Structures are given as structure tokens and as C-alpha cells.
XYZ file of N, CA and C in Angstrom:
618
model
N 95.117 99.148 106.031
C 94.665 100.144 105.052
C 93.148 100.190 105.032
N 92.601 101.389 105.019
C 91.156 101.567 104.868
C 90.901 102.503 103.692
N 89.762 102.330 103.038
C 89.408 103.165 101.897
C 88.161 103.964 102.238
N 88.261 105.278 102.090
C 87.132 106.174 102.347
C 86.920 107.017 101.108
N 85.867 106.728 100.334
C 85.656 107.459 99.087
C 86.832 107.271 98.153
N 87.481 108.378 97.793
C 88.623 108.332 96.884
C 89.952 108.324 97.634
N 89.917 108.042 98.940
C 91.113 108.103 99.772
C 91.439 106.714 100.317
N 92.679 106.274 100.145
C 93.177 105.079 100.820
C 94.004 105.535 102.017
N 93.568 105.190 103.202
C 94.263 105.595 104.416
C 95.225 104.487 104.834
N 96.487 104.861 105.029
C 97.550 103.915 105.373
C 98.022 104.251 106.785
N 97.601 103.464 107.751
C 97.878 103.757 109.145
C 99.298 103.349 109.544
N 99.949 104.230 110.299
C 101.305 103.950 110.761
C 101.339 102.716 111.650
N 100.274 102.484 112.398
C 100.230 101.352 113.322
C 100.233 100.003 112.607
N 99.918 100.000 111.304
C 99.868 98.753 110.542
C 101.127 98.534 109.698
N 102.134 99.353 109.927
C 103.327 99.368 109.075
C 104.450 98.558 109.722
N 104.902 97.476 109.109
C 105.985 96.692 109.727
C 107.342 97.380 109.575
N 108.238 97.085 110.499
C 109.604 97.610 110.462
C 110.529 96.549 109.885
N 111.362 96.955 108.916
C 112.320 96.043 108.298
C 113.730 96.421 108.737
N 114.416 95.551 109.500
C 115.780 95.875 109.951
C 116.756 95.932 108.780
N 117.716 96.859 108.861
C 118.766 96.923 107.854
C 119.714 95.745 108.038
N 120.326 95.328 106.940
C 121.275 94.219 106.999
C 122.487 94.554 107.858
N 122.882 95.851 107.882
C 124.071 96.233 108.661
C 123.736 96.543 110.120
N 122.466 96.413 110.504
C 122.077 96.642 111.881
C 122.016 98.093 112.299
N 122.151 99.013 111.334
C 122.219 100.437 111.665
C 120.882 101.126 111.801
N 119.781 100.411 111.564
C 118.478 101.052 111.672
C 117.383 100.167 111.132
N 116.182 100.735 111.028
C 115.040 100.020 110.452
C 114.294 100.965 109.518
N 113.614 100.381 108.544
C 112.817 101.144 107.586
C 111.373 100.677 107.639
N 110.466 101.634 107.556
C 109.033 101.332 107.451
C 108.520 101.917 106.140
N 108.127 101.059 105.219
C 107.623 101.539 103.937
C 106.211 102.087 104.111
N 106.009 103.315 103.632
C 104.698 103.947 103.694
C 103.838 103.519 102.521
N 104.410 103.602 101.313
C 103.691 103.217 100.095
C 104.694 103.121 98.961
N 104.301 102.441 97.900
C 105.160 102.330 96.731
C 104.361 101.876 95.522
N 104.981 101.999 94.367
C 104.364 101.565 93.112
C 105.432 100.911 92.247
N 105.134 99.742 91.662
C 103.936 98.924 91.863
C 103.853 98.406 93.301
N 102.629 98.164 93.768
C 102.437 97.652 95.115
C 103.180 96.335 95.281
N 103.942 96.218 96.338
C 104.674 94.994 96.618
C 105.994 94.864 95.892
N 106.387 95.900 95.118
C 107.647 95.838 94.370
C 108.831 95.834 95.329
N 109.900 95.162 94.908
C 111.124 95.141 95.696
C 111.984 96.366 95.426
N 113.156 96.393 96.047
C 114.039 97.550 95.922
C 114.620 97.709 94.526
N 114.544 96.660 93.715
C 115.126 96.738 92.373
C 114.125 97.082 91.280
N 112.824 97.089 91.597
C 111.848 97.252 90.515
C 110.697 98.203 90.849
N 110.862 99.077 91.852
C 109.803 100.042 92.132
C 109.903 101.228 91.171
N 108.769 101.869 90.914
C 108.754 103.147 90.198
C 108.904 104.302 91.175
N 108.190 104.209 92.304
C 108.410 105.154 93.392
C 108.204 104.449 94.716
N 108.839 105.004 95.746
C 108.782 104.389 97.068
C 108.945 105.478 98.116
N 108.110 105.430 99.141
C 108.165 106.395 100.236
C 108.290 105.608 101.536
N 109.208 106.052 102.408
C 109.435 105.317 103.641
C 109.888 106.251 104.752
N 109.811 105.739 105.964
C 110.372 106.383 107.150
C 111.450 105.473 107.693
N 112.572 106.067 108.113
C 113.687 105.269 108.604
C 114.126 105.748 109.977
N 114.336 104.800 110.879
C 114.976 105.072 112.163
C 116.458 104.770 111.994
N 117.288 105.809 112.044
C 118.726 105.648 111.835
C 119.402 105.667 113.201
N 119.976 104.523 113.595
C 120.533 104.380 114.936
C 122.034 104.608 114.991
N 122.726 104.458 113.866
C 124.178 104.601 113.884
C 124.677 105.100 112.540
N 125.894 105.621 112.536
C 126.513 106.137 111.316
C 126.862 104.994 110.377
N 127.053 105.356 109.093
C 127.457 104.345 108.129
C 127.079 104.737 106.725
N 127.467 103.943 105.735
C 127.161 104.268 104.341
C 125.701 104.004 104.013
N 125.167 104.813 103.086
C 123.844 104.547 102.526
C 123.982 103.514 101.408
N 122.945 102.728 101.207
C 122.912 101.840 100.050
C 122.835 102.671 98.776
N 123.488 102.196 97.719
C 123.417 102.872 96.422
C 122.193 102.366 95.674
N 121.507 103.308 95.015
C 120.332 102.984 94.199
C 120.539 103.593 92.812
N 121.237 102.890 91.920
C 121.475 103.435 90.571
C 120.157 103.736 89.856
N 120.098 104.907 89.208
C 118.914 105.292 88.456
C 117.784 105.856 89.294
N 118.052 106.101 90.579
C 117.015 106.577 91.491
C 117.334 108.007 91.941
N 116.317 108.863 91.941
C 116.418 110.195 92.536
C 115.827 110.134 93.935
N 116.509 110.794 94.896
C 116.107 110.694 96.294
C 115.854 112.077 96.897
N 114.893 112.134 97.806
C 114.671 113.320 98.625
C 114.547 112.834 100.064
N 115.400 113.369 100.945
C 115.396 112.949 102.346
C 115.071 114.156 103.218
N 114.270 113.947 104.263
C 113.842 115.023 105.145
C 114.004 114.574 106.587
N 114.699 115.363 107.380
C 114.870 115.060 108.799
C 113.550 115.309 109.538
N 113.126 114.335 110.338
C 111.877 114.449 111.085
C 112.137 114.565 112.586
N 113.039 113.726 113.104
C 113.360 113.730 114.523
C 114.863 113.626 114.702
N 115.373 114.220 115.768
C 116.783 114.098 116.110
C 117.592 115.313 115.705
N 118.879 115.285 116.092
C 119.771 116.421 115.859
C 120.219 116.539 114.412
N 120.111 115.476 113.652
C 120.445 115.562 112.234
C 121.629 114.715 111.837
N 121.994 114.840 110.563
C 123.045 114.038 109.959
C 123.956 114.928 109.128
N 125.187 114.488 108.973
C 126.067 115.041 107.953
C 126.193 113.975 106.872
N 125.685 114.276 105.681
C 125.768 113.342 104.562
C 126.918 113.749 103.654
N 127.806 112.819 103.395
C 128.873 113.046 102.426
C 128.465 112.380 101.128
N 128.139 113.210 100.128
C 127.606 112.729 98.858
C 128.671 112.936 97.794
N 129.229 111.813 97.288
C 130.327 111.869 96.321
C 131.427 112.829 96.775
N 131.785 112.713 98.055
C 132.900 113.467 98.599
C 132.583 114.852 99.121
N 131.352 115.304 98.961
C 130.948 116.640 99.412
C 130.014 116.490 100.608
N 130.404 117.108 101.750
C 129.587 116.989 102.956
C 128.453 118.002 102.954
N 127.281 117.535 103.331
C 126.076 118.368 103.403
C 125.397 118.107 104.731
N 125.161 119.174 105.513
C 124.467 119.012 106.783
C 122.959 118.911 106.550
N 122.372 117.859 107.070
C 120.920 117.703 107.057
C 120.500 117.763 108.527
N 120.461 118.986 109.051
C 120.236 119.166 110.486
C 119.056 120.084 110.793
N 118.354 120.542 109.759
C 117.171 121.377 109.956
C 115.935 120.508 109.767
N 115.094 120.368 110.772
C 113.902 119.527 110.621
C 112.994 120.042 109.513
N 112.395 119.096 108.807
C 111.367 119.389 107.811
C 111.891 120.270 106.668
N 113.137 120.042 106.283
C 113.708 120.732 105.121
C 114.214 119.667 104.146
N 113.506 119.394 103.054
C 113.903 118.328 102.128
C 115.273 118.577 101.503
N 116.017 117.492 101.337
C 117.333 117.521 100.687
C 117.325 116.478 99.570
N 117.573 116.924 98.329
C 117.547 116.034 97.160
C 118.962 115.624 96.776
N 119.129 114.356 96.403
C 120.422 113.868 95.929
C 120.192 112.617 95.088
N 121.236 112.191 94.402
C 121.124 111.051 93.497
C 121.418 109.753 94.226
N 120.596 108.751 93.975
C 120.862 107.435 94.522
C 122.083 106.775 93.912
N 122.563 107.317 92.789
C 123.788 106.795 92.165
C 125.028 107.156 92.975
N 124.929 108.225 93.783
C 126.093 108.758 94.477
C 126.544 107.829 95.609
N 127.854 107.874 95.879
C 128.394 107.228 97.071
C 128.105 108.141 98.253
N 127.285 107.670 99.185
C 126.795 108.523 100.272
C 127.091 107.879 101.616
N 127.652 108.681 102.510
C 127.955 108.214 103.853
C 127.260 109.118 104.857
N 126.827 108.550 105.968
C 126.063 109.282 106.970
C 126.828 109.326 108.298
N 126.932 110.538 108.857
C 127.478 110.730 110.207
C 126.415 111.410 111.056
N 126.035 110.794 112.159
C 125.015 111.367 113.026
C 125.612 112.512 113.847
N 124.836 113.587 113.982
C 125.344 114.779 114.660
C 125.049 114.790 116.152
N 124.165 113.915 116.614
C 123.836 113.930 118.038
C 122.876 112.836 118.420
N 123.149 111.625 117.995
C 122.287 110.508 118.348
C 121.360 110.099 117.229
N 120.499 109.128 117.476
C 119.610 108.578 116.445
C 118.681 109.632 115.858
N 118.262 109.394 114.613
C 117.335 110.295 113.927
C 116.248 109.467 113.245
N 115.177 110.149 112.894
C 114.144 109.592 112.022
C 114.109 110.455 110.777
N 114.180 109.820 109.607
C 114.099 110.591 108.367
C 113.020 110.030 107.445
N 112.592 110.899 106.551
C 111.506 110.621 105.615
C 112.113 110.578 104.220
N 111.856 109.489 103.489
C 112.523 109.255 102.213
C 111.523 109.122 101.071
N 111.800 109.841 99.987
C 111.028 109.713 98.745
C 112.004 109.312 97.653
N 111.709 108.198 96.972
C 112.596 107.717 95.910
C 111.783 107.492 94.633
N 112.328 107.954 93.515
C 111.667 107.783 92.216
C 112.667 107.263 91.199
N 112.163 106.430 90.297
C 113.039 105.875 89.264
C 113.144 106.858 88.109
N 114.346 107.335 87.891
C 114.623 108.354 86.873
C 114.192 107.868 85.493
N 113.471 108.737 84.757
C 112.994 108.393 83.433
C 111.606 107.794 83.427
N 111.126 107.353 84.603
C 109.775 106.795 84.709
C 108.840 107.728 85.474
N 109.317 108.226 86.613
C 108.466 109.017 87.507
C 109.242 110.221 88.014
N 108.540 111.335 88.147
C 109.095 112.509 88.809
C 108.185 112.883 89.967
N 108.791 113.438 91.028
C 108.012 113.773 92.218
C 108.317 115.186 92.676
N 107.305 115.849 93.203
C 107.494 117.098 93.919
C 107.099 116.852 95.370
N 107.902 117.391 96.283
C 107.665 117.211 97.713
C 107.422 118.582 98.330
N 106.205 118.788 98.829
C 105.841 120.043 99.489
C 105.452 119.744 100.925
N 105.904 120.600 101.853
C 105.531 120.466 103.256
C 104.515 121.548 103.576
N 103.349 121.132 104.048
C 102.204 122.036 104.189
C 101.824 122.156 105.664
N 101.682 123.400 106.134
C 101.309 123.647 107.516
C 100.014 124.440 107.646
N 99.416 124.819 106.524
C 98.180 125.598 106.516
C 97.113 124.861 105.709
N 95.838 125.111 105.992
C 94.774 124.481 105.197
C 94.949 124.793 103.714
N 94.763 123.791 102.880
C 94.979 123.973 101.447
C 94.138 122.976 100.661
N 93.857 123.322 99.410
C 93.199 122.407 98.487
C 94.273 121.632 97.737
N 94.242 120.329 97.838
C 95.217 119.461 97.180
C 94.632 118.978 95.860
N 95.300 119.313 94.768
C 94.851 118.912 93.435
C 95.555 117.621 93.018
N 94.780 116.666 92.544
C 95.345 115.451 91.956
C 95.172 115.557 90.446
N 96.248 115.841 89.704
C 96.119 115.990 88.252
C 95.806 114.657 87.577
N 95.310 114.696 86.341
C 95.123 113.453 85.593
C 96.449 112.705 85.455
N 96.401 111.392 85.502
C 97.574 110.522 85.346
C 98.637 110.788 86.402
N 98.215 111.243 87.576
C 99.142 111.485 88.678
C 98.607 110.836 89.943
N 99.488 110.682 90.921
C 99.124 110.165 92.235
C 99.672 111.120 93.280
N 98.899 111.374 94.314
C 99.349 112.218 95.421
C 99.332 111.390 96.701
N 100.424 111.465 97.432
C 100.522 110.807 98.734
C 100.675 111.879 99.806
N 99.810 111.829 100.810
C 99.903 112.729 101.951
C 100.442 111.939 103.133
N 101.448 112.494 103.814
C 102.009 111.841 104.998
C 102.088 112.867 106.115
N 101.409 112.593 107.212
C 101.420 113.488 108.358
C 102.746 113.315 109.101
N 103.597 114.329 109.052
C 104.931 114.235 109.641
C 105.007 114.817 111.044
N 104.106 115.726 111.383
C 104.095 116.319 112.721
C 102.664 116.699 113.067
N 102.265 116.427 114.287
C 100.910 116.759 114.714
C 99.891 115.799 114.136
N 98.828 116.360 113.592
C 97.762 115.566 112.986
C 97.255 116.304 111.751
N 96.327 115.690 111.039
C 95.771 116.314 109.832
C 94.418 115.703 109.541
N 93.623 116.429 108.758
C 92.346 115.912 108.267
C 92.312 116.069 106.755
N 91.907 115.020 106.061
C 91.772 115.037 104.604
C 90.316 114.736 104.279
N 89.603 115.739 103.773
C 88.167 115.585 103.512
C 87.442 115.031 104.737
N 87.886 115.443 105.919
C 87.253 115.004 107.149
C 87.801 113.716 107.729
N 88.670 113.006 106.996
C 89.296 111.789 107.513
C 90.519 112.170 108.330
N 90.588 111.706 109.568
C 91.649 112.105 110.472
C 92.907 111.255 110.272
N 94.050 111.933 110.258
C 95.352 111.277 110.221
C 96.130 111.683 111.463
N 96.724 110.717 112.138
C 97.634 111.021 113.226
C 99.058 110.923 112.707
N 100.025 111.193 113.572
C 101.409 111.286 113.104
C 101.851 110.008 112.389
N 102.432 110.205 111.223
C 102.978 109.178 110.333
C 101.909 108.389 109.580
N 100.631 108.638 109.833
C 99.607 108.089 108.943
C 99.734 108.722 107.561
N 99.212 108.039 106.552
C 99.284 108.538 105.178
C 97.942 108.355 104.488
N 97.746 109.122 103.421
C 96.548 108.999 102.582
C 96.984 109.007 101.133
N 96.555 108.007 100.379
C 96.903 107.873 98.971
C 95.728 108.326 98.124
N 95.971 109.298 97.258
C 94.937 109.873 96.393
C 95.338 109.585 94.950
N 94.595 108.699 94.271
C 95.013 108.294 92.928
C 93.953 108.533 91.863
N 92.924 109.330 92.196
C 91.908 109.695 91.199
C 91.918 111.209 91.041
N 91.809 111.716 89.797
C 91.821 113.172 89.607
C 90.727 113.855 90.415
N 91.072 114.995 90.983
C 90.091 115.724 91.767
C 90.759 116.624 92.780
N 89.952 117.206 93.653
C 90.422 118.145 94.659
C 90.049 117.637 96.041
N 90.996 117.719 96.962
C 90.781 117.288 98.341
C 91.157 118.428 99.280
N 90.452 118.523 100.388
C 90.725 119.561 101.373
C 91.618 118.998 102.483
N 92.801 119.595 102.605
C 93.759 119.183 103.628
C 93.803 120.240 104.723
N 93.629 119.789 105.959
C 93.696 120.700 107.106
C 94.711 120.129 108.109
N 95.963 120.560 108.015
C 96.967 120.048 108.943
C 96.968 120.809 110.263
N 97.188 120.090 111.339
C 97.463 120.694 112.640
C 98.889 120.284 112.986
N 99.813 120.874 112.262
C 101.211 120.476 112.296
C 101.766 120.596 110.891
N 102.475 119.552 110.420
C 103.060 119.575 109.080
C 102.752 118.272 108.367
N 102.261 118.386 107.143
C 101.963 117.225 106.301
C 102.731 117.330 105.003
N 103.378 116.236 104.603
C 104.061 116.181 103.310
C 103.043 115.870 102.226
N 103.103 116.638 101.142
C 102.265 116.410 99.965
C 103.211 116.041 98.827
N 103.196 114.771 98.416
C 104.093 114.293 97.362
C 103.259 113.987 96.137
N 103.565 114.655 95.037
C 102.855 114.445 93.773
C 103.759 113.671 92.821
N 103.293 112.510 92.387
C 104.042 111.659 91.468
C 103.419 111.763 90.079
N 104.251 112.057 89.096
C 103.814 112.095 87.701
C 104.733 111.191 86.889
N 104.153 110.491 85.911
C 104.999 109.689 85.041
C 105.866 110.623 84.208
N 107.059 110.160 83.876
C 107.973 110.985 83.092
C 107.361 111.339 81.748
N 106.587 110.409 81.154
C 105.953 110.677 79.864
C 104.949 111.817 79.996
N 104.178 111.821 81.106
C 103.209 112.892 81.332
C 103.904 114.224 81.489
N 105.017 114.230 82.244
C 105.766 115.459 82.464
C 106.317 115.991 81.159
N 106.875 115.087 80.332
C 107.446 115.510 79.061
C 106.385 116.057 78.127
N 105.200 115.403 78.120
C 104.118 115.874 77.267
C 103.654 117.259 77.678
N 103.544 117.483 78.994
C 103.113 118.789 79.493
C 104.117 119.868 79.105
N 105.418 119.548 79.181
C 106.436 120.522 78.820
C 106.393 120.835 77.331
N 106.171 119.816 76.494
C 106.092 120.022 75.055
C 104.887 120.890 74.713
N 103.754 120.623 75.348
C 102.549 121.403 75.088
C 102.749 122.851 75.497
N 103.386 123.071 76.654
C 103.631 124.427 77.091
C 104.550 125.168 76.132
N 105.575 124.498 75.602
C 106.499 125.115 74.674
C 105.784 125.485 73.374
N 104.932 124.571 72.870
C 104.200 124.822 71.646
C 103.267 125.997 71.817
N 102.588 126.071 72.976
C 101.658 127.184 73.208
C 102.391 128.507 73.232
N 103.588 128.517 73.823
C 104.374 129.753 73.875
C 104.789 130.176 72.471
N 105.151 129.197 71.640
C 105.608 129.533 70.282
C 104.493 130.095 69.435
N 103.242 129.749 69.748
C 102.119 130.205 68.951
C 101.739 131.658 69.230
N 102.178 132.179 70.382
C 101.803 133.546 70.755
C 102.579 134.577 69.927
């Protein structure tokens, strides 16, 4: 990890691979909060997974998940008995970690991108950006940028494929992707609820 101004750069080359217990793949954690938290006590967690074989997903009670296909022919996910094809690259699919989920590979190994948030604590929006844009970091929020295809520049800092940049101070950053970059905005549930209450009150006053 390197820090440049208000940007923490998380290089893919420095990311260890953790084998799954069932031998079906490996996971590389990109970032999480709190830093160093385990699978039972994170508020949010972002990772890349190499899925080598079919099989059930681990259940994560109380967790909301967004999965995005990055490489390969795709998967058929059966979520609580309902099959959903995840076979279009770079198209996020949201589902509950509480659900019983099984994975069938459609044509060999895949790489997928995972965003997980603990329900009631954190909410996340996942946007895939292919054009130059100004990235806003709201107060009491964190933004994680992950280069999923090609390369990208954030305020002039270069990211290659699967590199990430963590932005945790309010402000504006210039993102210039040459490919596709995921922009994930994490807000605490309390912040989200307060914003919704304020918006409702303002509407009632008109």
C-alpha cells in the first residue's frame, strides 16, 4: 500500500491469495473495514475471487452482497431455489448473504468481484465507470476505486488492472479510466437514515 495525498493505493501485486476450504477457488481481499477484520466482524469487505469449480457459496447472515463477473463464461447462481444467470461481464448482481446459494459454472473457471456490507451498519452503491468523471467523497463516507479492466488514473496516480484506491476524506477526485473502474461508495446506515429523514422533512416544508 502506498499513500499519495488523500489516496491510499492498494496494489494487486501485494495482495495475497487465500485458498477456499473446499478447494474450489481462492479469494484476494482488496480492502475492508475495520482493517484486519475477519469474516464474522467486518462492516464492509471487497474482494476478487478465482472460482475454479462449481459448488455452494458460504452463507453470510446479515450481509448484503453484490457480485460482478470479470472474466470467464459466467455462472448460474441458484439463490434460495431460483436460478439466475450471471454471464454478462461487468454487470453487478445483488443478493442476500442469508440466502442458500449454489454456483454452477457455465464454461470453465471465472473471476468475480465481490462487495459485501453488513446490513444495518453500512450501505454501498456500486457504479462501473468507463468515462472520465469527478468522484465525490461525501462526508462520513468512504469510496473505493477498483480498476476491473484496462487501466485508470486517479488525480494522476496510475492504476493497473485490479489495483485499487481508497478515498476516505471528503472531497473531489478526478478519475480517468482507460477501460472500466468500479466506484464503490460506502455510507454508514445512520448517515443514510439521517439523509433520508432530512430529505423528507425538507419536502414536507414546501
